[in-house]
Amino acid sequence: MGRIKRDFLVITFDTTTAAMACEKLCHSKGLPGRMIPVPSQISAGCGLSWRVLPGEKDALLAALDDAGIPWAAADVVQLWELVRDPA
């Protein structure tokens, strides 16, 4: 296993309730991403954020808006990702 830095879209929330609603929505609709602590490059209210690839931005924000889930910001940041060594 190795690590590489890669661009990710990080969506932040003002409340834990909104972050958890995002996670529930994404799991129920099969939307990509995962919950992570807010990266140090970003400041946000609740400390939780949703991480996806930047290309997923429009679909994810539209789903959040359609579900009435408030989000605070959507920023692209470089984060470390674990990758398998090619075999």
mmCIF file of C-alpha atoms in Angstrom:
data_model
loop_
_atom_site.group_PDB
_atom_site.id
_atom_site.type_symbol
_atom_site.label_atom_id
_atom_site.label_comp_id
_atom_site.label_asym_id
_atom_site.label_seq_id
_atom_site.Cartn_x
_atom_site.Cartn_y
_atom_site.Cartn_z
ATOM 1 C CA MET A 1 0.000 0.000 0.000
ATOM 2 C CA GLY A 2 1.128 3.526 -0.712
ATOM 3 C CA ARG A 3 -0.203 7.044 -0.370
ATOM 4 C CA ILE A 4 -0.747 9.737 -2.982
ATOM 5 C CA LYS A 5 -2.118 13.259 -2.768
ATOM 6 C CA ARG A 6 -5.209 13.804 -4.859
ATOM 7 C CA ASP A 7 -7.863 16.475 -5.360
ATOM 8 C CA PHE A 8 -11.149 15.861 -3.555
ATOM 9 C CA LEU A 9 -14.305 17.904 -3.202
ATOM 10 C CA VAL A 10 -15.024 18.414 0.496
ATOM 11 C CA ILE A 11 -18.543 19.485 1.443
ATOM 12 C CA THR A 12 -18.867 20.983 4.906
ATOM 13 C CA PHE A 13 -21.880 21.446 7.141
ATOM 14 C CA ASP A 14 -22.806 23.818 9.953
ATOM 15 C CA THR A 15 -24.459 21.085 12.009
ATOM 16 C CA THR A 16 -23.815 17.425 12.745
ATOM 17 C CA THR A 17 -27.467 16.758 11.911
ATOM 18 C CA ALA A 18 -26.952 18.005 8.344
ATOM 19 C CA ALA A 19 -23.755 15.971 7.951
ATOM 20 C CA MET A 20 -25.492 12.803 9.119
ATOM 21 C CA ALA A 21 -28.469 13.508 6.823
ATOM 22 C CA CYS A 22 -26.013 13.793 3.905
ATOM 23 C CA GLU A 23 -24.477 10.450 4.775
ATOM 24 C CA LYS A 24 -27.899 8.786 5.042
ATOM 25 C CA LEU A 25 -29.030 10.309 1.725
ATOM 26 C CA CYS A 26 -25.882 9.251 -0.109
ATOM 27 C CA HIS A 27 -26.060 5.693 1.191
ATOM 28 C CA SER A 28 -29.760 5.354 0.363
ATOM 29 C CA LYS A 29 -29.353 6.731 -3.184
ATOM 30 C CA GLY A 30 -26.027 5.033 -3.933
ATOM 31 C CA LEU A 31 -24.179 8.343 -4.237
ATOM 32 C CA PRO A 32 -20.388 8.213 -3.927
ATOM 33 C CA GLY A 33 -18.260 9.576 -1.120
ATOM 34 C CA ARG A 34 -17.527 9.124 2.537
ATOM 35 C CA MET A 35 -17.725 11.032 5.794
ATOM 36 C CA ILE A 36 -14.408 12.426 7.031
ATOM 37 C CA PRO A 37 -13.290 14.908 9.675
ATOM 38 C CA VAL A 38 -13.013 18.418 8.231
ATOM 39 C CA PRO A 39 -9.475 18.778 6.831
ATOM 40 C CA SER A 40 -7.206 21.306 8.517
ATOM 41 C CA GLN A 41 -7.194 23.442 5.336
ATOM 42 C CA ILE A 42 -10.899 24.231 5.906
ATOM 43 C CA SER A 43 -12.766 25.600 8.882
ATOM 44 C CA ALA A 44 -16.342 24.454 9.418
ATOM 45 C CA GLY A 45 -18.910 24.457 12.159
ATOM 46 C CA CYS A 46 -19.554 20.815 13.016
ATOM 47 C CA GLY A 47 -16.240 19.115 12.253
ATOM 48 C CA LEU A 48 -17.682 16.590 9.763
ATOM 49 C CA SER A 49 -17.521 16.748 5.974
ATOM 50 C CA TRP A 50 -18.368 14.613 2.942
ATOM 51 C CA ARG A 51 -15.509 13.730 0.569
ATOM 52 C CA VAL A 52 -16.032 12.912 -3.128
ATOM 53 C CA LEU A 53 -14.160 13.299 -6.381
ATOM 54 C CA PRO A 54 -14.545 16.802 -7.871
ATOM 55 C CA GLY A 55 -16.496 15.477 -10.861
ATOM 56 C CA GLU A 56 -19.358 14.475 -8.545
ATOM 57 C CA LYS A 57 -19.994 18.062 -7.387
ATOM 58 C CA ASP A 58 -23.066 18.967 -9.437
ATOM 59 C CA ALA A 59 -24.916 15.689 -8.831
ATOM 60 C CA LEU A 60 -24.179 15.653 -5.107
ATOM 61 C CA LEU A 61 -25.073 19.291 -4.435
ATOM 62 C CA ALA A 62 -28.270 18.900 -6.469
ATOM 63 C CA ALA A 63 -29.227 15.830 -4.392
ATOM 64 C CA LEU A 64 -28.551 17.716 -1.149
ATOM 65 C CA ASP A 65 -30.580 20.711 -2.326
ATOM 66 C CA ASP A 66 -33.457 18.499 -3.515
ATOM 67 C CA ALA A 67 -33.533 16.774 -0.117
ATOM 68 C CA GLY A 68 -33.419 20.104 1.736
ATOM 69 C CA ILE A 69 -30.103 19.285 3.432
ATOM 70 C CA PRO A 70 -28.186 22.505 4.131
ATOM 71 C CA TRP A 71 -24.485 22.528 3.348
ATOM 72 C CA ALA A 72 -22.019 25.274 4.235
ATOM 73 C CA ALA A 73 -19.286 25.089 1.583
ATOM 74 C CA ALA A 74 -17.882 22.908 -1.188
ATOM 75 C CA ASP A 75 -14.121 23.226 -1.626
ATOM 76 C CA VAL A 76 -11.573 21.248 -3.625
ATOM 77 C CA VAL A 77 -8.551 20.344 -1.503
ATOM 78 C CA GLN A 78 -5.644 17.957 -1.842
ATOM 79 C CA LEU A 79 -5.873 15.018 0.554
ATOM 80 C CA TRP A 80 -3.867 11.850 1.028
ATOM 81 C CA GLU A 81 -5.386 8.639 -0.293
ATOM 82 C CA LEU A 82 -4.262 5.068 0.273
ATOM 83 C CA VAL A 83 -3.620 3.194 -2.952
ATOM 84 C CA ARG A 84 -2.688 -0.387 -3.586
ATOM 85 C CA ASP A 85 0.731 -0.961 -5.057
ATOM 86 C CA PRO A 86 0.426 -2.258 -8.617
ATOM 87 C CA ALA A 87 1.099 -5.981 -8.663
#
